[in-house]
Amino acid sequence: MSHLDQVASHRTSDTIEQGNGNHHHTEAKYGGGQSVARYLTAGGTPADSSNPAFPVYHRKLGNPSPLGLLGFGGTTFLLSLYNVNTRGINTPNVILGPALAYGGLAQLIAGIEEWVCGNTFAGTAFSSYGAFWISFACLYIPQFKIADAYAVAGEFDNAVGLFLAMWGVITFIFFLACWKSSIALCALFGCLDVTFWLLTAAFLAPNAKCGIAGGAMGIVTAFIAFYIALAGMLTPDTSYYTLPTGDLSRAKKNE
């Protein structure tokens, strides 16, 4: 008998055992050696404790919503600070970097991950607003010369106003579609829609007060996004407490 045959003759099959509420994976035994047991997560993967600073998540896919919400909220917060003339800043060009990377790319990634998780609403929302931030940044990238294409005074502002109005309509659609989700999410899209329409008026009127009001409402919107993102990260696996979001999914059933 060859050496490989001898090893194969001593090998036992893998088994999955249930004990004390934990899954155990019994490794194959070679040459009379002792079995090696590993804890399995609920998702069926070995529990990794190689990095004790991070908790072990018992799921196959992570929750991409906090990433999308923080990307959206962070970029909205920064632009809104410019809109209310914080520290006398009137030129918002610094927003280009965050708009492309965090508000744009990060949200697109979160949207794609939501599609994988089977969440149509979140996938559509994150992908849409990721595209919004990328397209908004493109308006102010000098190399694209979008503003230079408008020779008539005020024409570019009118075009941007109509661009924002389009997003006001899209946001209202999301607002109508989220009524069965949570109070926090309804508040987010409601405030965001008001923000878009105020900024639309600021460009079309033009009216500086509407721009400042839109910036103030944008700050409120950003903090709601921050709150929902934090609520999504404060899970029983990572936190001793959670944040309420006002679940509306069971409100109709409880009537």
mmCIF file of C-alpha atoms in Angstrom:
data_model
loop_
_atom_site.group_PDB
_atom_site.id
_atom_site.type_symbol
_atom_site.label_atom_id
_atom_site.label_comp_id
_atom_site.label_asym_id
_atom_site.label_seq_id
_atom_site.Cartn_x
_atom_site.Cartn_y
_atom_site.Cartn_z
ATOM 1 C CA MET A 1 0.000 0.000 0.000
ATOM 2 C CA SER A 2 1.368 3.407 -0.966
ATOM 3 C CA HIS A 3 1.822 6.250 1.474
ATOM 4 C CA LEU A 4 -1.139 8.137 -0.052
ATOM 5 C CA ASP A 5 -3.339 5.067 0.353
ATOM 6 C CA GLN A 6 -2.324 4.793 3.991
ATOM 7 C CA VAL A 7 -3.233 8.445 4.572
ATOM 8 C CA ALA A 8 -6.561 8.006 2.805
ATOM 9 C CA SER A 9 -7.391 4.953 4.899
ATOM 10 C CA HIS A 10 -6.982 6.966 8.107
ATOM 11 C CA ARG A 11 -8.980 9.952 6.913
ATOM 12 C CA THR A 12 -12.477 10.417 8.284
ATOM 13 C CA SER A 13 -15.244 12.416 6.699
ATOM 14 C CA ASP A 14 -16.059 15.991 7.714
ATOM 15 C CA THR A 15 -18.947 16.381 10.107
ATOM 16 C CA ILE A 16 -21.003 19.300 11.322
ATOM 17 C CA GLU A 17 -22.037 19.087 14.936
ATOM 18 C CA GLN A 18 -24.461 21.176 16.957
ATOM 19 C CA GLY A 19 -23.572 21.754 20.584
ATOM 20 C CA ASN A 20 -24.423 24.368 23.182
ATOM 21 C CA GLY A 21 -25.932 26.646 20.533
ATOM 22 C CA ASN A 22 -22.690 26.780 18.504
ATOM 23 C CA HIS A 23 -21.804 25.102 15.248
ATOM 24 C CA HIS A 24 -18.656 22.984 15.255
ATOM 25 C CA HIS A 25 -16.738 21.869 12.213
ATOM 26 C CA THR A 26 -14.737 18.683 12.794
ATOM 27 C CA GLU A 27 -11.763 18.516 10.481
ATOM 28 C CA ALA A 28 -10.577 15.286 8.869
ATOM 29 C CA LYS A 29 -8.132 13.223 10.923
ATOM 30 C CA TYR A 30 -4.900 12.082 9.304
ATOM 31 C CA GLY A 31 -2.742 9.215 10.471
ATOM 32 C CA GLY A 32 -4.536 8.786 13.784
ATOM 33 C CA GLY A 33 -4.191 12.453 14.763
ATOM 34 C CA GLN A 34 -6.736 14.297 16.870
ATOM 35 C CA SER A 35 -9.619 16.112 15.198
ATOM 36 C CA VAL A 36 -9.528 19.889 14.972
ATOM 37 C CA ALA A 37 -12.794 21.681 15.748
ATOM 38 C CA ARG A 38 -13.554 25.209 14.560
ATOM 39 C CA TYR A 39 -16.512 27.381 15.402
ATOM 40 C CA LEU A 40 -18.696 28.328 12.473
ATOM 41 C CA THR A 41 -20.699 31.508 12.162
ATOM 42 C CA ALA A 42 -24.387 31.430 11.324
ATOM 43 C CA GLY A 43 -23.393 32.101 7.738
ATOM 44 C CA GLY A 44 -21.430 28.842 7.627
ATOM 45 C CA THR A 45 -17.930 30.315 7.565
ATOM 46 C CA PRO A 46 -15.202 29.742 10.180
ATOM 47 C CA ALA A 47 -15.171 32.326 12.963
ATOM 48 C CA ASP A 48 -11.986 34.321 12.526
ATOM 49 C CA SER A 49 -10.400 35.606 15.735
ATOM 50 C CA SER A 50 -7.055 36.539 14.197
ATOM 51 C CA ASN A 51 -7.790 40.230 14.758
ATOM 52 C CA PRO A 52 -9.279 40.565 18.258
ATOM 53 C CA ALA A 53 -9.793 44.322 17.876
ATOM 54 C CA PHE A 54 -12.669 43.750 15.469
ATOM 55 C CA PRO A 55 -15.836 41.803 16.292
ATOM 56 C CA VAL A 56 -16.813 38.756 14.268
ATOM 57 C CA TYR A 57 -19.840 39.380 12.074
ATOM 58 C CA HIS A 58 -22.164 36.422 11.718
ATOM 59 C CA ARG A 59 -23.352 37.117 8.186
ATOM 60 C CA LYS A 60 -22.141 36.389 4.690
ATOM 61 C CA LEU A 61 -22.551 39.940 3.401
ATOM 62 C CA GLY A 62 -21.952 43.171 5.259
ATOM 63 C CA ASN A 63 -24.472 46.003 5.413
ATOM 64 C CA PRO A 64 -23.523 48.583 2.759
ATOM 65 C CA SER A 65 -26.106 51.167 3.842
ATOM 66 C CA PRO A 66 -23.888 52.991 6.390
ATOM 67 C CA LEU A 67 -21.236 53.520 3.721
ATOM 68 C CA GLY A 68 -23.747 54.994 1.304
ATOM 69 C CA LEU A 69 -25.377 57.160 3.958
ATOM 70 C CA LEU A 70 -22.070 58.511 5.253
ATOM 71 C CA GLY A 71 -20.873 59.227 1.726
ATOM 72 C CA PHE A 72 -24.103 61.047 0.983
ATOM 73 C CA GLY A 73 -24.323 62.826 4.332
ATOM 74 C CA GLY A 74 -20.684 63.867 4.478
ATOM 75 C CA THR A 75 -20.663 65.412 1.013
ATOM 76 C CA THR A 76 -24.044 67.068 1.555
ATOM 77 C CA PHE A 77 -22.834 68.505 4.856
ATOM 78 C CA LEU A 78 -19.717 70.018 3.293
ATOM 79 C CA LEU A 79 -21.528 71.585 0.337
ATOM 80 C CA SER A 80 -24.255 72.918 2.624
ATOM 81 C CA LEU A 81 -21.638 74.653 4.765
ATOM 82 C CA TYR A 82 -20.475 76.439 1.637
ATOM 83 C CA ASN A 83 -24.068 77.334 0.731
ATOM 84 C CA VAL A 84 -24.559 79.129 4.057
ATOM 85 C CA ASN A 85 -21.280 81.012 3.494
ATOM 86 C CA THR A 86 -19.466 79.415 6.433
ATOM 87 C CA ARG A 87 -16.186 81.243 7.133
ATOM 88 C CA GLY A 88 -16.965 83.520 4.195
ATOM 89 C CA ILE A 89 -16.449 80.742 1.631
ATOM 90 C CA ASN A 90 -18.375 81.370 -1.581
ATOM 91 C CA THR A 91 -16.412 79.145 -3.982
ATOM 92 C CA PRO A 92 -17.367 75.473 -3.536
ATOM 93 C CA ASN A 93 -14.628 73.918 -5.689
ATOM 94 C CA VAL A 94 -13.166 71.910 -2.788
ATOM 95 C CA ILE A 95 -16.339 69.825 -2.983
ATOM 96 C CA LEU A 96 -15.084 68.246 -6.221
ATOM 97 C CA GLY A 97 -12.856 65.715 -4.469
ATOM 98 C CA PRO A 98 -15.431 64.463 -1.940
ATOM 99 C CA ALA A 99 -18.176 64.587 -4.566
ATOM 100 C CA LEU A 100 -16.245 62.314 -6.914
ATOM 101 C CA ALA A 101 -14.767 59.928 -4.336
ATOM 102 C CA TYR A 102 -17.021 59.770 -1.274
ATOM 103 C CA GLY A 103 -20.384 61.042 -2.414
ATOM 104 C CA GLY A 104 -19.965 59.559 -5.883
ATOM 105 C CA LEU A 105 -17.825 56.421 -6.015
ATOM 106 C CA ALA A 106 -18.523 55.236 -2.464
ATOM 107 C CA GLN A 107 -22.268 55.567 -2.970
ATOM 108 C CA LEU A 108 -22.109 53.729 -6.284
ATOM 109 C CA ILE A 109 -20.263 50.878 -4.579
ATOM 110 C CA ALA A 110 -22.862 50.831 -1.801
ATOM 111 C CA GLY A 111 -25.630 50.809 -4.392
ATOM 112 C CA ILE A 112 -24.132 47.845 -6.235
ATOM 113 C CA GLU A 113 -23.743 45.978 -2.954
ATOM 114 C CA GLU A 114 -27.380 46.692 -2.123
ATOM 115 C CA TRP A 115 -28.389 45.166 -5.458
ATOM 116 C CA VAL A 116 -26.411 42.049 -4.509
ATOM 117 C CA CYS A 117 -28.216 41.946 -1.156
ATOM 118 C CA GLY A 118 -31.555 42.122 -2.975
ATOM 119 C CA ASN A 119 -32.508 45.608 -1.741
ATOM 120 C CA THR A 120 -33.991 47.339 -4.780
ATOM 121 C CA PHE A 121 -34.867 50.606 -3.047
ATOM 122 C CA ALA A 122 -31.465 51.164 -1.430
ATOM 123 C CA GLY A 123 -29.648 50.008 -4.556
ATOM 124 C CA THR A 124 -31.576 52.490 -6.684
ATOM 125 C CA ALA A 125 -31.178 55.326 -4.176
ATOM 126 C CA PHE A 126 -27.448 54.973 -3.529
ATOM 127 C CA SER A 127 -26.644 54.445 -7.209
ATOM 128 C CA SER A 128 -28.758 57.454 -8.183
ATOM 129 C CA TYR A 129 -27.250 59.863 -5.672
ATOM 130 C CA GLY A 130 -23.782 58.546 -6.371
ATOM 131 C CA ALA A 131 -24.408 59.475 -10.000
ATOM 132 C CA PHE A 132 -25.766 62.845 -8.851
ATOM 133 C CA TRP A 133 -22.577 63.754 -7.025
ATOM 134 C CA ILE A 134 -20.368 62.676 -9.911
ATOM 135 C CA SER A 135 -22.448 64.650 -12.411
ATOM 136 C CA PHE A 136 -22.561 67.662 -10.082
ATOM 137 C CA ALA A 137 -18.776 67.608 -9.757
ATOM 138 C CA CYS A 138 -18.432 67.468 -13.530
ATOM 139 C CA LEU A 139 -20.264 70.798 -13.802
ATOM 140 C CA TYR A 140 -17.412 72.565 -12.020
ATOM 141 C CA ILE A 141 -14.370 70.698 -13.349
ATOM 142 C CA PRO A 142 -12.558 73.350 -15.439
ATOM 143 C CA GLN A 143 -11.262 70.855 -17.997
ATOM 144 C CA PHE A 144 -14.820 69.908 -18.956
ATOM 145 C CA LYS A 145 -15.590 73.571 -19.806
ATOM 146 C CA ILE A 146 -19.294 73.070 -19.155
ATOM 147 C CA ALA A 147 -19.795 76.555 -17.715
ATOM 148 C CA ASP A 148 -17.796 78.094 -20.586
ATOM 149 C CA ALA A 149 -20.295 76.692 -23.080
ATOM 150 C CA TYR A 150 -22.925 79.168 -21.820
ATOM 151 C CA ALA A 151 -22.112 82.563 -23.301
ATOM 152 C CA VAL A 152 -25.293 84.358 -22.219
ATOM 153 C CA ALA A 153 -25.172 85.795 -18.706
ATOM 154 C CA GLY A 154 -27.298 83.785 -16.284
ATOM 155 C CA GLU A 155 -27.831 80.909 -18.701
ATOM 156 C CA PHE A 156 -25.532 78.569 -16.779
ATOM 157 C CA ASP A 157 -27.343 79.303 -13.499
ATOM 158 C CA ASN A 158 -30.667 78.546 -15.168
ATOM 159 C CA ALA A 159 -29.287 75.279 -16.506
ATOM 160 C CA VAL A 160 -28.021 74.284 -13.049
ATOM 161 C CA GLY A 161 -31.397 75.241 -11.584
ATOM 162 C CA LEU A 162 -33.183 72.887 -13.980
ATOM 163 C CA PHE A 163 -30.616 70.201 -13.159
ATOM 164 C CA LEU A 164 -31.471 70.549 -9.464
ATOM 165 C CA ALA A 165 -35.194 70.582 -10.259
ATOM 166 C CA MET A 166 -34.812 67.215 -11.966
ATOM 167 C CA TRP A 167 -33.294 65.833 -8.776
ATOM 168 C CA GLY A 168 -36.097 67.390 -6.779
ATOM 169 C CA VAL A 169 -38.564 65.306 -8.788
ATOM 170 C CA ILE A 170 -36.464 62.142 -8.421
ATOM 171 C CA THR A 171 -36.127 62.694 -4.679
ATOM 172 C CA PHE A 172 -39.893 63.120 -4.356
ATOM 173 C CA ILE A 173 -40.301 59.710 -6.015
ATOM 174 C CA PHE A 174 -37.988 58.191 -3.411
ATOM 175 C CA PHE A 175 -39.965 59.976 -0.696
ATOM 176 C CA LEU A 176 -43.191 58.367 -1.908
ATOM 177 C CA ALA A 177 -41.530 54.947 -2.070
ATOM 178 C CA CYS A 178 -40.125 54.935 1.476
ATOM 179 C CA TRP A 179 -43.304 55.332 3.525
ATOM 180 C CA LYS A 180 -43.186 51.702 4.641
ATOM 181 C CA SER A 181 -39.565 51.888 5.782
ATOM 182 C CA SER A 182 -38.959 54.152 8.783
ATOM 183 C CA ILE A 183 -39.721 57.615 10.085
ATOM 184 C CA ALA A 184 -36.033 58.502 9.883
ATOM 185 C CA LEU A 185 -35.799 57.592 6.200
ATOM 186 C CA CYS A 186 -38.995 59.490 5.383
ATOM 187 C CA ALA A 187 -37.554 62.525 7.166
ATOM 188 C CA LEU A 188 -34.324 62.158 5.197
ATOM 189 C CA PHE A 189 -35.961 62.188 1.778
ATOM 190 C CA GLY A 190 -38.486 64.830 2.810
ATOM 191 C CA CYS A 191 -35.773 67.240 3.957
ATOM 192 C CA LEU A 192 -33.617 66.412 0.948
ATOM 193 C CA ASP A 193 -36.473 67.208 -1.417
ATOM 194 C CA VAL A 194 -37.032 70.575 0.254
ATOM 195 C CA THR A 195 -33.287 71.209 -0.041
ATOM 196 C CA PHE A 196 -33.314 70.566 -3.780
ATOM 197 C CA TRP A 197 -36.271 72.867 -4.403
ATOM 198 C CA LEU A 198 -34.767 75.680 -2.329
ATOM 199 C CA LEU A 199 -31.505 75.407 -4.255
ATOM 200 C CA THR A 200 -33.482 75.288 -7.497
ATOM 201 C CA ALA A 201 -35.113 78.585 -6.570
ATOM 202 C CA ALA A 202 -31.720 80.009 -5.633
ATOM 203 C CA PHE A 203 -30.402 79.384 -9.146
ATOM 204 C CA LEU A 204 -33.537 80.178 -11.148
ATOM 205 C CA ALA A 205 -34.737 83.284 -9.276
ATOM 206 C CA PRO A 206 -31.853 83.996 -8.505
ATOM 207 C CA ASN A 207 -32.274 84.455 -4.774
ATOM 208 C CA ALA A 208 -29.376 84.332 -2.321
ATOM 209 C CA LYS A 209 -31.699 83.809 0.651
ATOM 210 C CA CYS A 210 -33.080 80.647 -0.943
ATOM 211 C CA GLY A 211 -29.520 79.415 -1.346
ATOM 212 C CA ILE A 212 -28.781 79.997 2.336
ATOM 213 C CA ALA A 213 -32.062 78.340 3.323
ATOM 214 C CA GLY A 214 -31.207 75.404 1.071
ATOM 215 C CA GLY A 215 -27.817 75.136 2.736
ATOM 216 C CA ALA A 216 -29.397 75.128 6.193
ATOM 217 C CA MET A 217 -31.870 72.441 5.166
ATOM 218 C CA GLY A 218 -29.005 70.483 3.636
ATOM 219 C CA ILE A 219 -27.203 70.481 6.986
ATOM 220 C CA VAL A 220 -30.339 69.078 8.636
ATOM 221 C CA THR A 221 -30.546 66.438 5.899
ATOM 222 C CA ALA A 222 -26.903 65.487 6.406
ATOM 223 C CA PHE A 223 -27.338 64.950 10.138
ATOM 224 C CA ILE A 224 -30.378 62.753 9.532
ATOM 225 C CA ALA A 225 -28.223 60.674 7.173
ATOM 226 C CA PHE A 226 -25.507 60.502 9.839
ATOM 227 C CA TYR A 227 -28.065 59.316 12.386
ATOM 228 C CA ILE A 228 -29.409 56.545 10.144
ATOM 229 C CA ALA A 229 -25.869 55.457 9.269
ATOM 230 C CA LEU A 230 -24.963 55.249 12.954
ATOM 231 C CA ALA A 231 -28.153 53.303 13.655
ATOM 232 C CA GLY A 232 -27.118 50.837 10.963
ATOM 233 C CA MET A 233 -23.702 50.295 12.536
ATOM 234 C CA LEU A 234 -24.900 49.977 16.132
ATOM 235 C CA THR A 235 -25.878 46.325 15.914
ATOM 236 C CA PRO A 236 -25.996 43.833 18.809
ATOM 237 C CA ASP A 237 -22.666 42.462 17.533
ATOM 238 C CA THR A 238 -20.865 45.796 17.824
ATOM 239 C CA SER A 239 -22.687 47.886 20.404
ATOM 240 C CA TYR A 240 -24.348 47.716 23.793
ATOM 241 C CA TYR A 241 -27.182 49.931 22.591
ATOM 242 C CA THR A 242 -29.084 50.753 19.406
ATOM 243 C CA LEU A 243 -30.774 53.842 17.987
ATOM 244 C CA PRO A 244 -34.477 53.958 17.123
ATOM 245 C CA THR A 245 -35.438 54.841 13.561
ATOM 246 C CA GLY A 246 -39.219 54.576 13.835
ATOM 247 C CA ASP A 247 -39.946 51.322 12.033
ATOM 248 C CA LEU A 248 -43.011 51.695 9.796
ATOM 249 C CA SER A 249 -42.937 48.245 8.218
ATOM 250 C CA ARG A 250 -45.261 46.770 10.860
ATOM 251 C CA ALA A 251 -47.401 49.842 11.519
ATOM 252 C CA LYS A 252 -50.156 48.759 9.119
ATOM 253 C CA LYS A 253 -50.178 45.201 10.476
ATOM 254 C CA ASN A 254 -50.634 46.398 14.053
ATOM 255 C CA GLU A 255 -53.729 48.441 13.246
#
